[in-house]
PDB file of C-alpha atoms in Angstrom:
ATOM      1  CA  UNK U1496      -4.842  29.245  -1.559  1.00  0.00           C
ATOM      2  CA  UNK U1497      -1.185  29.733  -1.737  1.00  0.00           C
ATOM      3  CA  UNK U1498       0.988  26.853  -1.034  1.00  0.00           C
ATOM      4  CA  UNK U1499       4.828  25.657  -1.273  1.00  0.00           C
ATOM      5  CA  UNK U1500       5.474  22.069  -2.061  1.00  0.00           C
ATOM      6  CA  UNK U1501       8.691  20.357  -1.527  1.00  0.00           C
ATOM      7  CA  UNK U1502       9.523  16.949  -3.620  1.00  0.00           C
ATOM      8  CA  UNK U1503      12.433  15.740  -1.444  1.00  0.00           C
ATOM      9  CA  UNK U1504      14.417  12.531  -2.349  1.00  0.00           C
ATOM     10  CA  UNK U1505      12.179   9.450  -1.499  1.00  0.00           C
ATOM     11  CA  UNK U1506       9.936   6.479  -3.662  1.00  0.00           C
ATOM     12  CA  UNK U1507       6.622   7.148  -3.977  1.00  0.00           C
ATOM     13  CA  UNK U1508       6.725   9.736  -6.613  1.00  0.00           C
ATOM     14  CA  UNK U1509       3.059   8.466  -7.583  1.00  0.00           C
ATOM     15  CA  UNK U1510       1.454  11.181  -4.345  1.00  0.00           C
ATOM     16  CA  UNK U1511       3.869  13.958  -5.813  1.00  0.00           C
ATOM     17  CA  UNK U1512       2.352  13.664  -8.996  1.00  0.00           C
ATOM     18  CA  UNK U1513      -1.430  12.737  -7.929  1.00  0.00           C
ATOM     19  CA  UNK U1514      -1.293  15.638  -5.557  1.00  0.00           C
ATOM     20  CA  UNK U1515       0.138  18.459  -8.243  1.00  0.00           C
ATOM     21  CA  UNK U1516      -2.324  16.805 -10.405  1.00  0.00           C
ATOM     22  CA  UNK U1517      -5.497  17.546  -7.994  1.00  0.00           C
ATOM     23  CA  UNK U1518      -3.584  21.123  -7.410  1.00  0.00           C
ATOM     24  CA  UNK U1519      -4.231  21.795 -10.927  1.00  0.00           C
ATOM     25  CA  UNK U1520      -7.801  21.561 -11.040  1.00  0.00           C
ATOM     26  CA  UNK U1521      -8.056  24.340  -8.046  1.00  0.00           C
ATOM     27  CA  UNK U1522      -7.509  27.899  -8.190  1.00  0.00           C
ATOM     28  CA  UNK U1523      -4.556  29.184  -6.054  1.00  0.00           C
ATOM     29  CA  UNK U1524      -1.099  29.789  -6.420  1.00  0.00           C
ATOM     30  CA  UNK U1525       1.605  26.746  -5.417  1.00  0.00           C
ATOM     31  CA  UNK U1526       5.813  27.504  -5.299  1.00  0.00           C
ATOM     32  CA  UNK U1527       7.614  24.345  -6.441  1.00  0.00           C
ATOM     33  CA  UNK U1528      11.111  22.852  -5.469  1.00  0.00           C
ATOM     34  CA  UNK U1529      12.131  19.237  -6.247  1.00  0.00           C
ATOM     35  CA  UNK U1530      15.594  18.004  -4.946  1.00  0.00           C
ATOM     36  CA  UNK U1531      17.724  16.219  -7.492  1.00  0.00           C
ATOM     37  CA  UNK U1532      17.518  12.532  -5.821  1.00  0.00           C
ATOM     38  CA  UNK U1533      13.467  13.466  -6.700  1.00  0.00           C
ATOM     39  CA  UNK U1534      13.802  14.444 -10.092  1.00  0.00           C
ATOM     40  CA  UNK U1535      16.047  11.030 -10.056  1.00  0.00           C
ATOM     41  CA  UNK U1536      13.229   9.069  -8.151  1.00  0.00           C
ATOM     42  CA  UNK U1537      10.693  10.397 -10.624  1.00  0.00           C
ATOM     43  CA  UNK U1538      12.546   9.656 -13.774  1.00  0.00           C
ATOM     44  CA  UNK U1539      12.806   5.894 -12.652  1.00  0.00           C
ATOM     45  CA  UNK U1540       9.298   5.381 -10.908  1.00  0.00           C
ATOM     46  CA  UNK U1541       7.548   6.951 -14.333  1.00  0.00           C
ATOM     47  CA  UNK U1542       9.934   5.818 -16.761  1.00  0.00           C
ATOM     48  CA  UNK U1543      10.760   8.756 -18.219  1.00  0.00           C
ATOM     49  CA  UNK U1544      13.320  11.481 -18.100  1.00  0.00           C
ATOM     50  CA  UNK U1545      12.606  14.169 -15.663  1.00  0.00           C
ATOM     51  CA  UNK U1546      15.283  17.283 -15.013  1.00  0.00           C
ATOM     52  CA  UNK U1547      13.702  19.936 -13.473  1.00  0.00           C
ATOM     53  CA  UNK U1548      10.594  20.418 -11.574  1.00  0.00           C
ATOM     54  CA  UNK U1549       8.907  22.347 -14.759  1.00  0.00           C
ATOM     55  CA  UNK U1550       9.565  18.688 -16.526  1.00  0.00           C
ATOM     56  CA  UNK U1551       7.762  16.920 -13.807  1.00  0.00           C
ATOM     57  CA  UNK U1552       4.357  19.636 -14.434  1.00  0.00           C
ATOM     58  CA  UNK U1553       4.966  18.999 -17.686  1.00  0.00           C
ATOM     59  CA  UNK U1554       4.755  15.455 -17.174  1.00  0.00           C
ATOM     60  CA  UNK U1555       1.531  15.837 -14.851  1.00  0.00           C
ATOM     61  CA  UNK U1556       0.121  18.176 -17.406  1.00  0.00           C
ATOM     62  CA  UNK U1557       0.664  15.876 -20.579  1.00  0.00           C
ATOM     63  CA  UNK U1558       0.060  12.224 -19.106  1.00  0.00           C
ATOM     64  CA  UNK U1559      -3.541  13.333 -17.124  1.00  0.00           C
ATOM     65  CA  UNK U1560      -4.659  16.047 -19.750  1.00  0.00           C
ATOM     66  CA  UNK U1561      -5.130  18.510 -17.351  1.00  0.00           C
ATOM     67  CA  UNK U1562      -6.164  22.184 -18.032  1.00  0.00           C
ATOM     68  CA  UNK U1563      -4.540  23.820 -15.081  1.00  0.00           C
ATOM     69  CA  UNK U1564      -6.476  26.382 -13.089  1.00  0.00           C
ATOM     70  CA  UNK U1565      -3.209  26.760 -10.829  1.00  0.00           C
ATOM     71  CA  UNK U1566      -0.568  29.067 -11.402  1.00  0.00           C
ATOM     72  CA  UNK U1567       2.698  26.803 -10.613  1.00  0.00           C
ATOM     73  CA  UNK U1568       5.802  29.289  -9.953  1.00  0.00           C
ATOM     74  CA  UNK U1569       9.062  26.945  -9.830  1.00  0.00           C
ATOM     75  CA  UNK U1570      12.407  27.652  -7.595  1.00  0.00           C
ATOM     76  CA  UNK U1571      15.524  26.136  -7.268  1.00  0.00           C
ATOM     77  CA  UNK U1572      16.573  23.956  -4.784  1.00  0.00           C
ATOM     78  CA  UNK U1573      19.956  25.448  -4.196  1.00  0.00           C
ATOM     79  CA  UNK U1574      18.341  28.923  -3.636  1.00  0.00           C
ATOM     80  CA  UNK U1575      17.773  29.195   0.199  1.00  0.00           C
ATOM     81  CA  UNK U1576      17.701  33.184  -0.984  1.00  0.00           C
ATOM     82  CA  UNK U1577      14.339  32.580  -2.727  1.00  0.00           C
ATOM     83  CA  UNK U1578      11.141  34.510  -2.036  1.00  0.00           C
ATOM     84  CA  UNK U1579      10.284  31.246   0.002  1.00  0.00           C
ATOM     85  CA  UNK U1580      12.821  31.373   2.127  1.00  0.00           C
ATOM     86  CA  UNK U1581      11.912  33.982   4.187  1.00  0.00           C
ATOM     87  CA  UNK U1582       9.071  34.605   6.809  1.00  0.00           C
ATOM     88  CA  UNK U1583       8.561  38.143   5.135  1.00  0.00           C
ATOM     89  CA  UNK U1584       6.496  36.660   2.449  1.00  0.00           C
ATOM     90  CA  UNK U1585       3.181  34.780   3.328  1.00  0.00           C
ATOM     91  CA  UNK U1586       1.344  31.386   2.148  1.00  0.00           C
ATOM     92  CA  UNK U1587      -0.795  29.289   3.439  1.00  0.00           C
ATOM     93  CA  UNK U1588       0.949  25.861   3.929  1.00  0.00           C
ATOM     94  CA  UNK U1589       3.566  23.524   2.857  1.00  0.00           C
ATOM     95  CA  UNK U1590       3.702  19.697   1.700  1.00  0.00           C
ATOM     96  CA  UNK U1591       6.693  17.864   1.169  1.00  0.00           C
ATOM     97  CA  UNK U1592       5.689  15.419  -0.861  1.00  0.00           C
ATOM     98  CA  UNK U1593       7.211  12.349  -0.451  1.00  0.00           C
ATOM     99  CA  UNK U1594       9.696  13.128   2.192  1.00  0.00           C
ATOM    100  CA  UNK U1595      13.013  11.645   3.011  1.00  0.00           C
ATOM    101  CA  UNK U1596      13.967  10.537   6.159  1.00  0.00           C
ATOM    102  CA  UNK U1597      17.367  12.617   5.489  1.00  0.00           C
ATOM    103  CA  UNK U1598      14.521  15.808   5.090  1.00  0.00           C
ATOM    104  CA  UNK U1599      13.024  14.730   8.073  1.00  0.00           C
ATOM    105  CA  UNK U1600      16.499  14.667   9.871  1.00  0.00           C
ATOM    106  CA  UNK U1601      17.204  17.668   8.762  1.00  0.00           C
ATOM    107  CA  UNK U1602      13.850  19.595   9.614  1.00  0.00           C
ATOM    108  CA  UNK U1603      14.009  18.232  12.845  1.00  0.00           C
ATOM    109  CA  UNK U1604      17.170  19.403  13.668  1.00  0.00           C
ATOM    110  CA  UNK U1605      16.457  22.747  12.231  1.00  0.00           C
ATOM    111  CA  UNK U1606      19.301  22.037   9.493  1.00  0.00           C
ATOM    112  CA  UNK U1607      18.324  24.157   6.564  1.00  0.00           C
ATOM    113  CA  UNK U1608      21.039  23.711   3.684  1.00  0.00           C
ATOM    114  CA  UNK U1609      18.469  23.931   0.639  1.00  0.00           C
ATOM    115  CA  UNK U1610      15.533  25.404  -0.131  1.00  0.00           C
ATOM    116  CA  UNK U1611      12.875  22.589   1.010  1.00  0.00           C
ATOM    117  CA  UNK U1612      14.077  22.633   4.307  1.00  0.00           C
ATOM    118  CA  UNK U1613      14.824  26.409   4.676  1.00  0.00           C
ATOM    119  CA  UNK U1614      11.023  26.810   3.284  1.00  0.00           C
ATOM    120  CA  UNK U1615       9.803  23.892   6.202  1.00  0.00           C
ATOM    121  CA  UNK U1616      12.011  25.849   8.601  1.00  0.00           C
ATOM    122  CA  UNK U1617      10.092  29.275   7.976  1.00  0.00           C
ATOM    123  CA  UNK U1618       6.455  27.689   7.900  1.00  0.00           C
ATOM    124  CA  UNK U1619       7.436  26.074  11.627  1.00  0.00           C
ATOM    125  CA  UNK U1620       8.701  29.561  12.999  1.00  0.00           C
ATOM    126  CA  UNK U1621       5.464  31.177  11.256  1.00  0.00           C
ATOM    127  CA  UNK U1622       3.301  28.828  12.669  1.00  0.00           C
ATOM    128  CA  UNK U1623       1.992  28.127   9.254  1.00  0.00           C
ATOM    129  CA  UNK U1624       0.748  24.742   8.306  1.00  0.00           C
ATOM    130  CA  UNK U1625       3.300  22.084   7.488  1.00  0.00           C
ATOM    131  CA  UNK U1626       2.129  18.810   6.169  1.00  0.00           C
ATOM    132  CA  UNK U1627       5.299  16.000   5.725  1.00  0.00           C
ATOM    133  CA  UNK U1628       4.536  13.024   3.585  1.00  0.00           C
ATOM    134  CA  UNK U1629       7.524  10.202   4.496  1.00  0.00           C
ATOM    135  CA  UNK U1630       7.357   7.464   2.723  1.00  0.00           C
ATOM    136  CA  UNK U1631       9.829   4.581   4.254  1.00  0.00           C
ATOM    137  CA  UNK U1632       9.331   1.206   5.666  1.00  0.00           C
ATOM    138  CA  UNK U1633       9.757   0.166   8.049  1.00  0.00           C
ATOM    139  CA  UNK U1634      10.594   3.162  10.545  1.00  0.00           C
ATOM    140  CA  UNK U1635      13.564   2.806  12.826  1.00  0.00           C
ATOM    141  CA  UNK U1636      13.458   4.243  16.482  1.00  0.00           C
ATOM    142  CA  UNK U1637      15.733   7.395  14.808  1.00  0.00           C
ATOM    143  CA  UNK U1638      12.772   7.656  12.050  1.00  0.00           C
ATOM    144  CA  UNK U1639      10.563   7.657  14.624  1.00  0.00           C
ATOM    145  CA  UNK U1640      12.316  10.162  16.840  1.00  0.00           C
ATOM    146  CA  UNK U1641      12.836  12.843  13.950  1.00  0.00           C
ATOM    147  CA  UNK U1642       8.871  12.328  12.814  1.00  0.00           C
ATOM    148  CA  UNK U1643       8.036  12.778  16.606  1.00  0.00           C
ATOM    149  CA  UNK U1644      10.030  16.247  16.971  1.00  0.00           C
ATOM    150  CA  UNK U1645       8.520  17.767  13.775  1.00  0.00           C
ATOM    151  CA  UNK U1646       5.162  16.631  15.244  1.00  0.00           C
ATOM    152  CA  UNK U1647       6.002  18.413  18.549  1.00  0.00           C
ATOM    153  CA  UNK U1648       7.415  21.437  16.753  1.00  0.00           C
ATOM    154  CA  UNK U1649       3.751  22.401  14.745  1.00  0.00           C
ATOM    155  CA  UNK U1650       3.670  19.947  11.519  1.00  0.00           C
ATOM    156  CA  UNK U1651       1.487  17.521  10.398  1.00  0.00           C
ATOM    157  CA  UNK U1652       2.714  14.047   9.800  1.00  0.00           C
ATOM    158  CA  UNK U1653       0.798  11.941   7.276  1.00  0.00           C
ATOM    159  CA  UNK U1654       2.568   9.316   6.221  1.00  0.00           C
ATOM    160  CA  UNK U1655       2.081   7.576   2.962  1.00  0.00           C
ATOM    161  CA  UNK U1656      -0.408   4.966   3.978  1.00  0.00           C
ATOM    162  CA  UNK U1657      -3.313   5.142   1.863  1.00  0.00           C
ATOM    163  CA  UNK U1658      -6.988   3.767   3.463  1.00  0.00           C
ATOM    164  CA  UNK U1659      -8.779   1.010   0.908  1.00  0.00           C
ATOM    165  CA  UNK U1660     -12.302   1.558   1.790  1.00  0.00           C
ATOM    166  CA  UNK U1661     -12.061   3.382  -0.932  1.00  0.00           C
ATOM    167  CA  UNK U1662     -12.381   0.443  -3.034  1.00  0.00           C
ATOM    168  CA  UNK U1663      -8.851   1.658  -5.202  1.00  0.00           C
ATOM    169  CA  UNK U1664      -8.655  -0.063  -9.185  1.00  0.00           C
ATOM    170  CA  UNK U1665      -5.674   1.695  -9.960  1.00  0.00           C
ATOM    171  CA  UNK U1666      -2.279   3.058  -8.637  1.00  0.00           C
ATOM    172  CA  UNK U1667      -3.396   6.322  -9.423  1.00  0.00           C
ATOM    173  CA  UNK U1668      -6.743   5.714  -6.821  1.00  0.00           C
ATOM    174  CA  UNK U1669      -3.525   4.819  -3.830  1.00  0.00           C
ATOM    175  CA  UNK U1670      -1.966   8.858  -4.458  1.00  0.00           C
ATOM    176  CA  UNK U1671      -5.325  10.107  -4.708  1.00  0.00           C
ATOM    177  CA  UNK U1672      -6.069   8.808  -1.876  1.00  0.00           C
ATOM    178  CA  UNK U1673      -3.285  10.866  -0.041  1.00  0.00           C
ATOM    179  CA  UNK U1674      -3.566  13.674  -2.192  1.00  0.00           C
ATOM    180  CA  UNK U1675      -7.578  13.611  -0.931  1.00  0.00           C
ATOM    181  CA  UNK U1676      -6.161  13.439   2.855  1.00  0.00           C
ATOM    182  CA  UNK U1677      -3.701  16.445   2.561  1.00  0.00           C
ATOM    183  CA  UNK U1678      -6.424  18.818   0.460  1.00  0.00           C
ATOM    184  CA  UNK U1679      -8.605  17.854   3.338  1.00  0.00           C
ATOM    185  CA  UNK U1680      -5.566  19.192   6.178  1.00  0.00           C
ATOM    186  CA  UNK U1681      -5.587  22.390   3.979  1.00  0.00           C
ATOM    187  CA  UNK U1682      -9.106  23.154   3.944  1.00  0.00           C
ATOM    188  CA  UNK U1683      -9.856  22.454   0.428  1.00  0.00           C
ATOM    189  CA  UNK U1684     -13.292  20.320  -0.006  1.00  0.00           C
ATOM    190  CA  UNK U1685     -12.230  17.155  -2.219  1.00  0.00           C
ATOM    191  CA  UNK U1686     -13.656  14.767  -4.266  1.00  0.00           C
ATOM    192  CA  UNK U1687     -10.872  12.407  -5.411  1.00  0.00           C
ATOM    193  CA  UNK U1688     -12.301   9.858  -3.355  1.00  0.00           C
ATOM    194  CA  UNK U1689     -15.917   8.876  -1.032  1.00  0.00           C
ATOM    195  CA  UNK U1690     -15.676   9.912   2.397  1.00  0.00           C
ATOM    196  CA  UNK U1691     -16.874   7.067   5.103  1.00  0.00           C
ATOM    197  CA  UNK U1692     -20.342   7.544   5.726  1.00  0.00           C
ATOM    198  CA  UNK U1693     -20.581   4.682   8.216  1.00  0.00           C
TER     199      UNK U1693
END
């Protein structure tokens, strides 16, 4: 599995980090970009000091003790010249993880001044799979609009919402939850939580 994840500028850092977390216990190959207002967002939601997306693997890494079967290949979110920016190279899908609703604006419109939505732009065009994590409340009609148009134009919206049949104890259960939900969209059996048997 080859994958590009986006960490875009919104609250609810928790699924980026559950989600990179789950990553790293599967084999397969993800390229990373965070924008600064996410590095920001991260820093404050986790308490620590964040500056780059290799801090925030670092982070995952350190805080759940994982032993990463995942190679992680980082890119900046400035370069819209990156390897991920064009449709010559290949993955498999893309999560942007939480989303914006100024990312959402602007891969709706087809606006692609950085490297999260040039990357979004290519998977659409490719037809590749494009899974968009917004996490706002509540939605206004222009929300609603822009999540509507990516929907139309090929990508997946699944918002932050998570399901608590689950039976969650922790914070960490809520973004595994979502993380579980987006593995499932990409193919990839999970076990980070029960599915409903009825």
């Amino acid at each position: 599995m080859k994958l590009v994840v986006g960490l875009a500028g919104a609250s609810g850092s928790i699924y980026a980090a559950r989600f990179l977390r789950a990553l790293s216990e599967i084999e397969g190959e993800t390229y990373i970009t965070a924008s600064p207002a996410a590095l920001r967002i991260f820093s404050e939601e986790y308490e620590t000091k964040v500056e780059s997306a290799e801090e925030i693997l670092s982070f995952v890494e350190n805080k759940w003790k994982t032993k990463t079967k995942h190679r992680f290949h980082v890119r900046n979110f400035f370069d819209i010249g990156s390897d991920i920016a064009s449709g010559s190279n290949t993955w498999d899908g893309m999560v942007v993880i939480p989303c914006s609703m100024k990312t959402v604006a602007s891969m709706s419109a087809g606006l692609t001044e950085n490297l999260i939505e040039r990357a979004a732009d290519v998977s659409l065009k490719e037809r590749r799979r494009l899974i968009v994590v917004p996490r706002e409340t509540p939605y206004n009609r222009i929300h609603l609009k822009n999540l509507l148009s990516l929907d139309e134009a090929g990508a997946i919206i699944l918002p932050a919402s998570p399901g608590f049949y689950q039976m969650p104890k922790t914070l960490d259960d809520l973004g595994d939850f979502i993380a579980g939900r987006i593995l499932n969209l990409l193919g990839v059996n999970q076990t980070l939580f029960p599915k409903w048997l009825g």
